[in-house]
Amino acid sequence: DGGITQSPKYLFRKEGQNVTLSCEQNLNHDAMYWYRQDPGQGLRLIYYSQIVNDFQKGDIAEGYSVSREKKESFPLTVTSAQKNPTAFYLCASSMLAGVYEQYFGPGTRLTVT
Amino acid sequence: AQTVTQSQPEMSVQEAETVTLSCTYDTSESDYYLFWYKQPPSRQMILVIRQEAYKQQNATENRFSVNFQKAAKSFSLKISDSQLGDAAMYFCAYRSGQGTNAGKSTFGDGTTLTVKP
């Protein structure tokens, strides 16, 4: 059953701690993405990766880091430098070329107190 | 940089009626794709419809259709025969198709659609 998974669904951390959000896909997609969604707002691109071992900053990369060591995996680390980390985080994947849509995971709700 | 603007934060429609959601975008690229996604209360993003920029013909998917005006950089979504299950937040999205930006996506802020029985 092909799809994209994110874990955990809810995550709680203390301020000052780094936290890593998991994203895995078995769709053989080249591209993977991380978005942040704040209440009642749209999706803002944090990082995206077109190919293994390469990634580009999106519009709000400050305070976040990523890695793409495997095609299937694109973990996101929310560092202590991120000023307002509490948000809903969505991971997505897609084929890189052509009019292919992004497939989204179920999301991770991160709360930092 | 590309931008996507959805000027209607909220819209409502009577069940079985038709509603149009607006979207405009700004880009200097010639190769790109446009999408509408739906996000119901479950927050799972679902593709509604897609459009290649080089195709003049407007995309249609059952009750959903778009009005793509490339020169005006407009990409509106029409929902016909609205159903209660259409109630959701709708996002317009742009994806670059060329060069080093290939795959980079930009989303609008969304339009919350309410369907009244």
PDB file of C-alpha atoms in Angstrom:
ATOM      1  CA  ASP A   1       0.000   0.000   0.000  1.00  0.00           C
ATOM      2  CA  GLY A   2       1.804   3.105  -1.257  1.00  0.00           C
ATOM      3  CA  GLY A   3       1.764   6.279   0.718  1.00  0.00           C
ATOM      4  CA  ILE A   4       3.525   8.818   2.839  1.00  0.00           C
ATOM      5  CA  THR A   5       3.776   8.558   6.599  1.00  0.00           C
ATOM      6  CA  GLN A   6       4.633  11.019   9.293  1.00  0.00           C
ATOM      7  CA  SER A   7       5.284  10.280  12.906  1.00  0.00           C
ATOM      8  CA  PRO A   8       4.319  11.006  15.527  1.00  0.00           C
ATOM      9  CA  LYS A   9       0.901  12.605  15.083  1.00  0.00           C
ATOM     10  CA  TYR A  10       1.351  14.774  18.197  1.00  0.00           C
ATOM     11  CA  LEU A  11       4.670  15.877  19.659  1.00  0.00           C
ATOM     12  CA  PHE A  12       5.375  17.878  22.788  1.00  0.00           C
ATOM     13  CA  ARG A  13       8.721  19.436  23.631  1.00  0.00           C
ATOM     14  CA  LYS A  14      10.196  21.882  26.071  1.00  0.00           C
ATOM     15  CA  GLU A  15      11.579  25.135  24.804  1.00  0.00           C
ATOM     16  CA  GLY A  16      15.279  24.922  23.986  1.00  0.00           C
ATOM     17  CA  GLN A  17      15.172  21.323  22.807  1.00  0.00           C
ATOM     18  CA  ASN A  18      15.732  20.206  19.230  1.00  0.00           C
ATOM     19  CA  VAL A  19      13.117  17.829  17.856  1.00  0.00           C
ATOM     20  CA  THR A  20      13.068  15.703  14.691  1.00  0.00           C
ATOM     21  CA  LEU A  21       9.925  14.968  12.716  1.00  0.00           C
ATOM     22  CA  SER A  22       9.870  11.845  10.606  1.00  0.00           C
ATOM     23  CA  CYS A  23       8.644  11.564   7.001  1.00  0.00           C
ATOM     24  CA  GLU A  24       8.794   8.405   4.900  1.00  0.00           C
ATOM     25  CA  GLN A  25       7.371   7.628   1.449  1.00  0.00           C
ATOM     26  CA  ASN A  26       7.201   4.424  -0.549  1.00  0.00           C
ATOM     27  CA  LEU A  27       5.887   6.011  -3.744  1.00  0.00           C
ATOM     28  CA  ASN A  28       9.325   6.170  -5.400  1.00  0.00           C
ATOM     29  CA  HIS A  29       8.939   9.944  -5.677  1.00  0.00           C
ATOM     30  CA  ASP A  30      11.970  12.072  -6.445  1.00  0.00           C
ATOM     31  CA  ALA A  31      10.859  15.233  -4.660  1.00  0.00           C
ATOM     32  CA  MET A  32       9.977  15.697  -1.010  1.00  0.00           C
ATOM     33  CA  TYR A  33       8.759  18.761   0.857  1.00  0.00           C
ATOM     34  CA  TRP A  34       8.202  20.139   4.333  1.00  0.00           C
ATOM     35  CA  TYR A  35       5.521  22.728   5.031  1.00  0.00           C
ATOM     36  CA  ARG A  36       4.417  24.579   8.107  1.00  0.00           C
ATOM     37  CA  GLN A  37       0.751  25.463   8.637  1.00  0.00           C
ATOM     38  CA  ASP A  38      -0.398  27.854  11.338  1.00  0.00           C
ATOM     39  CA  PRO A  39      -4.055  28.009  12.438  1.00  0.00           C
ATOM     40  CA  GLY A  40      -6.357  29.241   9.681  1.00  0.00           C
ATOM     41  CA  GLN A  41      -3.468  29.871   7.335  1.00  0.00           C
ATOM     42  CA  GLY A  42      -1.905  28.428   4.237  1.00  0.00           C
ATOM     43  CA  LEU A  43       1.113  26.185   3.802  1.00  0.00           C
ATOM     44  CA  ARG A  44       4.526  27.751   3.899  1.00  0.00           C
ATOM     45  CA  LEU A  45       7.467  25.885   2.383  1.00  0.00           C
ATOM     46  CA  ILE A  46      10.315  25.158   4.786  1.00  0.00           C
ATOM     47  CA  TYR A  47      12.620  22.953   2.710  1.00  0.00           C
ATOM     48  CA  TYR A  48      12.329  20.810  -0.369  1.00  0.00           C
ATOM     49  CA  SER A  49      14.530  18.182  -1.967  1.00  0.00           C
ATOM     50  CA  GLN A  50      14.648  17.270  -5.637  1.00  0.00           C
ATOM     51  CA  ILE A  51      17.096  14.393  -5.269  1.00  0.00           C
ATOM     52  CA  VAL A  52      18.954  12.386  -2.676  1.00  0.00           C
ATOM     53  CA  ASN A  53      21.751  14.267  -0.893  1.00  0.00           C
ATOM     54  CA  ASP A  54      20.451  17.628  -2.100  1.00  0.00           C
ATOM     55  CA  PHE A  55      17.879  20.057  -0.740  1.00  0.00           C
ATOM     56  CA  GLN A  56      16.908  23.713  -1.066  1.00  0.00           C
ATOM     57  CA  LYS A  57      15.623  26.262   1.387  1.00  0.00           C
ATOM     58  CA  GLY A  58      12.041  27.310   1.082  1.00  0.00           C
ATOM     59  CA  ASP A  59      10.497  30.539   2.264  1.00  0.00           C
ATOM     60  CA  ILE A  60      10.874  29.991   6.017  1.00  0.00           C
ATOM     61  CA  ALA A  61      13.973  27.792   6.501  1.00  0.00           C
ATOM     62  CA  GLU A  62      15.459  29.677   9.461  1.00  0.00           C
ATOM     63  CA  GLY A  63      15.549  27.529  12.579  1.00  0.00           C
ATOM     64  CA  TYR A  64      15.001  24.284  10.667  1.00  0.00           C
ATOM     65  CA  SER A  65      17.318  21.681   9.162  1.00  0.00           C
ATOM     66  CA  VAL A  66      16.778  18.631   6.949  1.00  0.00           C
ATOM     67  CA  SER A  67      18.650  15.695   5.458  1.00  0.00           C
ATOM     68  CA  ARG A  68      17.980  13.468   2.446  1.00  0.00           C
ATOM     69  CA  GLU A  69      20.249  10.452   2.768  1.00  0.00           C
ATOM     70  CA  LYS A  70      17.686   8.061   1.293  1.00  0.00           C
ATOM     71  CA  LYS A  71      15.094   8.593  -1.418  1.00  0.00           C
ATOM     72  CA  GLU A  72      12.349   7.409   0.915  1.00  0.00           C
ATOM     73  CA  SER A  73      13.146   9.604   3.893  1.00  0.00           C
ATOM     74  CA  PHE A  74      13.227  13.344   4.549  1.00  0.00           C
ATOM     75  CA  PRO A  75      13.390  14.114   8.289  1.00  0.00           C
ATOM     76  CA  LEU A  76      12.946  17.665   9.561  1.00  0.00           C
ATOM     77  CA  THR A  77      14.700  18.958  12.670  1.00  0.00           C
ATOM     78  CA  VAL A  78      13.152  21.906  14.461  1.00  0.00           C
ATOM     79  CA  THR A  79      16.020  23.544  16.304  1.00  0.00           C
ATOM     80  CA  SER A  80      15.998  25.735  19.371  1.00  0.00           C
ATOM     81  CA  ALA A  81      16.730  28.668  17.053  1.00  0.00           C
ATOM     82  CA  GLN A  82      13.188  28.526  15.656  1.00  0.00           C
ATOM     83  CA  LYS A  83      11.375  31.322  17.480  1.00  0.00           C
ATOM     84  CA  ASN A  84       7.796  30.019  17.187  1.00  0.00           C
ATOM     85  CA  PRO A  85       7.983  26.275  16.577  1.00  0.00           C
ATOM     86  CA  THR A  86       4.455  25.382  17.678  1.00  0.00           C
ATOM     87  CA  ALA A  87       2.593  24.552  14.468  1.00  0.00           C
ATOM     88  CA  PHE A  88       1.201  21.814  12.249  1.00  0.00           C
ATOM     89  CA  TYR A  89       3.866  20.315   9.987  1.00  0.00           C
ATOM     90  CA  LEU A  90       3.050  18.605   6.700  1.00  0.00           C
ATOM     91  CA  CYS A  91       5.375  16.474   4.626  1.00  0.00           C
ATOM     92  CA  ALA A  92       4.697  15.822   0.944  1.00  0.00           C
ATOM     93  CA  SER A  93       6.248  14.045  -1.994  1.00  0.00           C
ATOM     94  CA  SER A  94       5.810  14.115  -5.758  1.00  0.00           C
ATOM     95  CA  MET A  95       7.327  13.220  -9.056  1.00  0.00           C
ATOM     96  CA  LEU A  96       9.622  16.047 -10.061  1.00  0.00           C
ATOM     97  CA  ALA A  97       8.637  16.535 -13.703  1.00  0.00           C
ATOM     98  CA  GLY A  98       5.185  16.841 -15.201  1.00  0.00           C
ATOM     99  CA  VAL A  99       1.823  17.846 -13.829  1.00  0.00           C
ATOM    100  CA  TYR A 100       1.976  15.485 -10.897  1.00  0.00           C
ATOM    101  CA  GLU A 101       0.373  16.467  -7.673  1.00  0.00           C
ATOM    102  CA  GLN A 102       1.956  16.340  -4.251  1.00  0.00           C
ATOM    103  CA  TYR A 103       0.943  13.531  -1.958  1.00  0.00           C
ATOM    104  CA  PHE A 104       0.688  14.636   1.637  1.00  0.00           C
ATOM    105  CA  GLY A 105       1.227  12.837   4.899  1.00  0.00           C
ATOM    106  CA  PRO A 106      -1.266  13.140   7.771  1.00  0.00           C
ATOM    107  CA  GLY A 107       0.823  15.807   9.502  1.00  0.00           C
ATOM    108  CA  THR A 108       2.497  16.249  12.883  1.00  0.00           C
ATOM    109  CA  ARG A 109       1.191  18.726  15.436  1.00  0.00           C
ATOM    110  CA  LEU A 110       4.197  20.071  17.382  1.00  0.00           C
ATOM    111  CA  THR A 111       3.661  21.918  20.638  1.00  0.00           C
ATOM    112  CA  VAL A 112       6.595  23.573  22.351  1.00  0.00           C
ATOM    113  CA  THR A 113       6.148  24.992  25.852  1.00  0.00           C
TER     114      THR A 113
ATOM    115  CA  ALA B   1       9.738  34.817  -6.361  1.00  0.00           C
ATOM    116  CA  GLN B   2       6.361  33.354  -7.113  1.00  0.00           C
ATOM    117  CA  THR B   3       3.303  34.427  -5.150  1.00  0.00           C
ATOM    118  CA  VAL B   4      -0.207  33.019  -4.948  1.00  0.00           C
ATOM    119  CA  THR B   5      -3.126  35.133  -3.755  1.00  0.00           C
ATOM    120  CA  GLN B   6      -6.535  33.910  -2.692  1.00  0.00           C
ATOM    121  CA  SER B   7      -8.591  37.024  -2.038  1.00  0.00           C
ATOM    122  CA  GLN B   8     -11.568  35.312  -0.420  1.00  0.00           C
ATOM    123  CA  PRO B   9     -10.773  34.061   3.098  1.00  0.00           C
ATOM    124  CA  GLU B  10     -14.307  32.647   3.430  1.00  0.00           C
ATOM    125  CA  MET B  11     -17.092  31.710   1.044  1.00  0.00           C
ATOM    126  CA  SER B  12     -20.446  30.062   1.514  1.00  0.00           C
ATOM    127  CA  VAL B  13     -22.784  28.311  -0.898  1.00  0.00           C
ATOM    128  CA  GLN B  14     -26.165  26.691  -0.722  1.00  0.00           C
ATOM    129  CA  GLU B  15     -26.248  22.961  -1.297  1.00  0.00           C
ATOM    130  CA  ALA B  16     -26.719  22.138  -5.015  1.00  0.00           C
ATOM    131  CA  GLU B  17     -25.662  25.645  -6.056  1.00  0.00           C
ATOM    132  CA  THR B  18     -22.463  26.739  -7.816  1.00  0.00           C
ATOM    133  CA  VAL B  19     -19.574  28.634  -6.261  1.00  0.00           C
ATOM    134  CA  THR B  20     -16.349  30.051  -7.670  1.00  0.00           C
ATOM    135  CA  LEU B  21     -13.146  30.440  -5.667  1.00  0.00           C
ATOM    136  CA  SER B  22     -10.600  32.956  -6.892  1.00  0.00           C
ATOM    137  CA  CYS B  23      -6.858  32.596  -7.249  1.00  0.00           C
ATOM    138  CA  THR B  24      -4.259  34.812  -8.854  1.00  0.00           C
ATOM    139  CA  TYR B  25      -0.548  34.217  -9.080  1.00  0.00           C
ATOM    140  CA  ASP B  26       2.553  36.065 -10.074  1.00  0.00           C
ATOM    141  CA  THR B  27       5.508  34.523 -11.862  1.00  0.00           C
ATOM    142  CA  SER B  28       8.074  35.240 -14.526  1.00  0.00           C
ATOM    143  CA  GLU B  29       8.430  31.558 -15.375  1.00  0.00           C
ATOM    144  CA  SER B  30       6.975  30.043 -18.514  1.00  0.00           C
ATOM    145  CA  ASP B  31       6.889  26.426 -17.352  1.00  0.00           C
ATOM    146  CA  TYR B  32       4.684  25.788 -14.355  1.00  0.00           C
ATOM    147  CA  TYR B  33       1.710  23.877 -13.050  1.00  0.00           C
ATOM    148  CA  LEU B  34      -1.303  24.939 -11.045  1.00  0.00           C
ATOM    149  CA  PHE B  35      -3.341  22.931  -8.574  1.00  0.00           C
ATOM    150  CA  TRP B  36      -6.303  23.181  -6.269  1.00  0.00           C
ATOM    151  CA  TYR B  37      -6.171  21.163  -3.065  1.00  0.00           C
ATOM    152  CA  LYS B  38      -8.871  20.593  -0.482  1.00  0.00           C
ATOM    153  CA  GLN B  39      -8.208  20.297   3.251  1.00  0.00           C
ATOM    154  CA  PRO B  40     -11.207  19.006   5.238  1.00  0.00           C
ATOM    155  CA  PRO B  41     -11.326  19.151   9.052  1.00  0.00           C
ATOM    156  CA  SER B  42      -9.204  15.973   9.173  1.00  0.00           C
ATOM    157  CA  ARG B  43      -6.408  18.185   7.761  1.00  0.00           C
ATOM    158  CA  GLN B  44      -5.522  15.578   5.116  1.00  0.00           C
ATOM    159  CA  MET B  45      -4.685  17.425   1.902  1.00  0.00           C
ATOM    160  CA  ILE B  46      -6.512  16.087  -1.155  1.00  0.00           C
ATOM    161  CA  LEU B  47      -5.946  17.017  -4.785  1.00  0.00           C
ATOM    162  CA  VAL B  48      -9.017  18.528  -6.454  1.00  0.00           C
ATOM    163  CA  ILE B  49      -7.765  19.456  -9.914  1.00  0.00           C
ATOM    164  CA  ARG B  50      -4.586  20.254 -11.840  1.00  0.00           C
ATOM    165  CA  GLN B  51      -3.645  22.384 -14.865  1.00  0.00           C
ATOM    166  CA  GLU B  52      -0.559  22.596 -17.026  1.00  0.00           C
ATOM    167  CA  ALA B  53       0.294  26.179 -17.910  1.00  0.00           C
ATOM    168  CA  TYR B  54       0.970  25.354 -21.556  1.00  0.00           C
ATOM    169  CA  LYS B  55      -2.515  23.902 -22.048  1.00  0.00           C
ATOM    170  CA  GLN B  56      -5.170  26.414 -23.014  1.00  0.00           C
ATOM    171  CA  GLN B  57      -8.027  24.035 -22.347  1.00  0.00           C
ATOM    172  CA  ASN B  58      -9.484  24.389 -18.872  1.00  0.00           C
ATOM    173  CA  ALA B  59      -9.237  21.286 -16.704  1.00  0.00           C
ATOM    174  CA  THR B  60     -12.421  19.564 -15.551  1.00  0.00           C
ATOM    175  CA  GLU B  61     -12.873  16.859 -12.956  1.00  0.00           C
ATOM    176  CA  ASN B  62     -16.510  15.856 -12.461  1.00  0.00           C
ATOM    177  CA  ARG B  63     -18.206  18.763 -10.603  1.00  0.00           C
ATOM    178  CA  PHE B  64     -14.965  20.732 -10.426  1.00  0.00           C
ATOM    179  CA  SER B  65     -13.626  22.910 -13.215  1.00  0.00           C
ATOM    180  CA  VAL B  66     -11.168  25.740 -13.550  1.00  0.00           C
ATOM    181  CA  ASN B  67     -11.098  28.987 -15.450  1.00  0.00           C
ATOM    182  CA  PHE B  68      -7.442  29.409 -16.383  1.00  0.00           C
ATOM    183  CA  GLN B  69      -6.593  32.829 -17.766  1.00  0.00           C
ATOM    184  CA  LYS B  70      -2.848  32.703 -18.374  1.00  0.00           C
ATOM    185  CA  ALA B  71      -2.381  36.301 -19.477  1.00  0.00           C
ATOM    186  CA  ALA B  72      -4.237  37.544 -16.427  1.00  0.00           C
ATOM    187  CA  LYS B  73      -2.490  34.964 -14.210  1.00  0.00           C
ATOM    188  CA  SER B  74      -5.800  33.838 -12.847  1.00  0.00           C
ATOM    189  CA  PHE B  75      -6.824  30.298 -11.905  1.00  0.00           C
ATOM    190  CA  SER B  76     -10.299  30.151 -10.377  1.00  0.00           C
ATOM    191  CA  LEU B  77     -12.091  26.998  -9.241  1.00  0.00           C
ATOM    192  CA  LYS B  78     -15.775  26.413  -9.950  1.00  0.00           C
ATOM    193  CA  ILE B  79     -17.686  23.870  -7.905  1.00  0.00           C
ATOM    194  CA  SER B  80     -21.022  22.890  -9.401  1.00  0.00           C
ATOM    195  CA  ASP B  81     -23.887  21.164  -7.593  1.00  0.00           C
ATOM    196  CA  SER B  82     -22.201  21.805  -4.240  1.00  0.00           C
ATOM    197  CA  GLN B  83     -22.461  19.023  -1.694  1.00  0.00           C
ATOM    198  CA  LEU B  84     -22.105  19.053   2.085  1.00  0.00           C
ATOM    199  CA  GLY B  85     -18.901  17.058   1.713  1.00  0.00           C
ATOM    200  CA  ASP B  86     -17.347  19.919  -0.253  1.00  0.00           C
ATOM    201  CA  ALA B  87     -17.068  21.973   2.932  1.00  0.00           C
ATOM    202  CA  ALA B  88     -13.343  22.426   3.539  1.00  0.00           C
ATOM    203  CA  MET B  89     -10.451  24.806   3.174  1.00  0.00           C
ATOM    204  CA  TYR B  90      -9.348  25.115  -0.456  1.00  0.00           C
ATOM    205  CA  PHE B  91      -5.800  25.983  -1.438  1.00  0.00           C
ATOM    206  CA  CYS B  92      -4.519  27.184  -4.759  1.00  0.00           C
ATOM    207  CA  ALA B  93      -0.950  26.064  -5.451  1.00  0.00           C
ATOM    208  CA  TYR B  94       1.753  26.898  -7.971  1.00  0.00           C
ATOM    209  CA  ARG B  95       4.603  24.558  -8.818  1.00  0.00           C
ATOM    210  CA  SER B  96       7.606  25.546 -10.856  1.00  0.00           C
ATOM    211  CA  GLY B  97       8.477  23.308 -13.769  1.00  0.00           C
ATOM    212  CA  GLN B  98      11.800  24.651 -14.850  1.00  0.00           C
ATOM    213  CA  GLY B  99      15.467  24.971 -13.987  1.00  0.00           C
ATOM    214  CA  THR B 100      16.819  24.946 -10.482  1.00  0.00           C
ATOM    215  CA  ASN B 101      13.375  25.806  -9.096  1.00  0.00           C
ATOM    216  CA  ALA B 102      11.783  22.700 -10.583  1.00  0.00           C
ATOM    217  CA  GLY B 103       9.317  21.296  -8.088  1.00  0.00           C
ATOM    218  CA  LYS B 104       9.290  24.308  -5.785  1.00  0.00           C
ATOM    219  CA  SER B 105       5.728  24.951  -4.661  1.00  0.00           C
ATOM    220  CA  THR B 106       3.888  27.994  -3.369  1.00  0.00           C
ATOM    221  CA  PHE B 107       0.455  27.880  -1.765  1.00  0.00           C
ATOM    222  CA  GLY B 108      -2.153  30.568  -1.260  1.00  0.00           C
ATOM    223  CA  ASP B 109      -3.575  31.329   2.180  1.00  0.00           C
ATOM    224  CA  GLY B 110      -6.710  29.335   1.495  1.00  0.00           C
ATOM    225  CA  THR B 111     -10.461  29.890   1.231  1.00  0.00           C
ATOM    226  CA  THR B 112     -12.750  28.296   3.788  1.00  0.00           C
ATOM    227  CA  LEU B 113     -15.874  27.038   2.037  1.00  0.00           C
ATOM    228  CA  THR B 114     -19.085  26.503   3.982  1.00  0.00           C
ATOM    229  CA  VAL B 115     -21.927  24.562   2.374  1.00  0.00           C
ATOM    230  CA  LYS B 116     -25.393  25.320   3.746  1.00  0.00           C
ATOM    231  CA  PRO B 117     -28.057  22.605   3.643  1.00  0.00           C
TER     232      PRO B 117
END
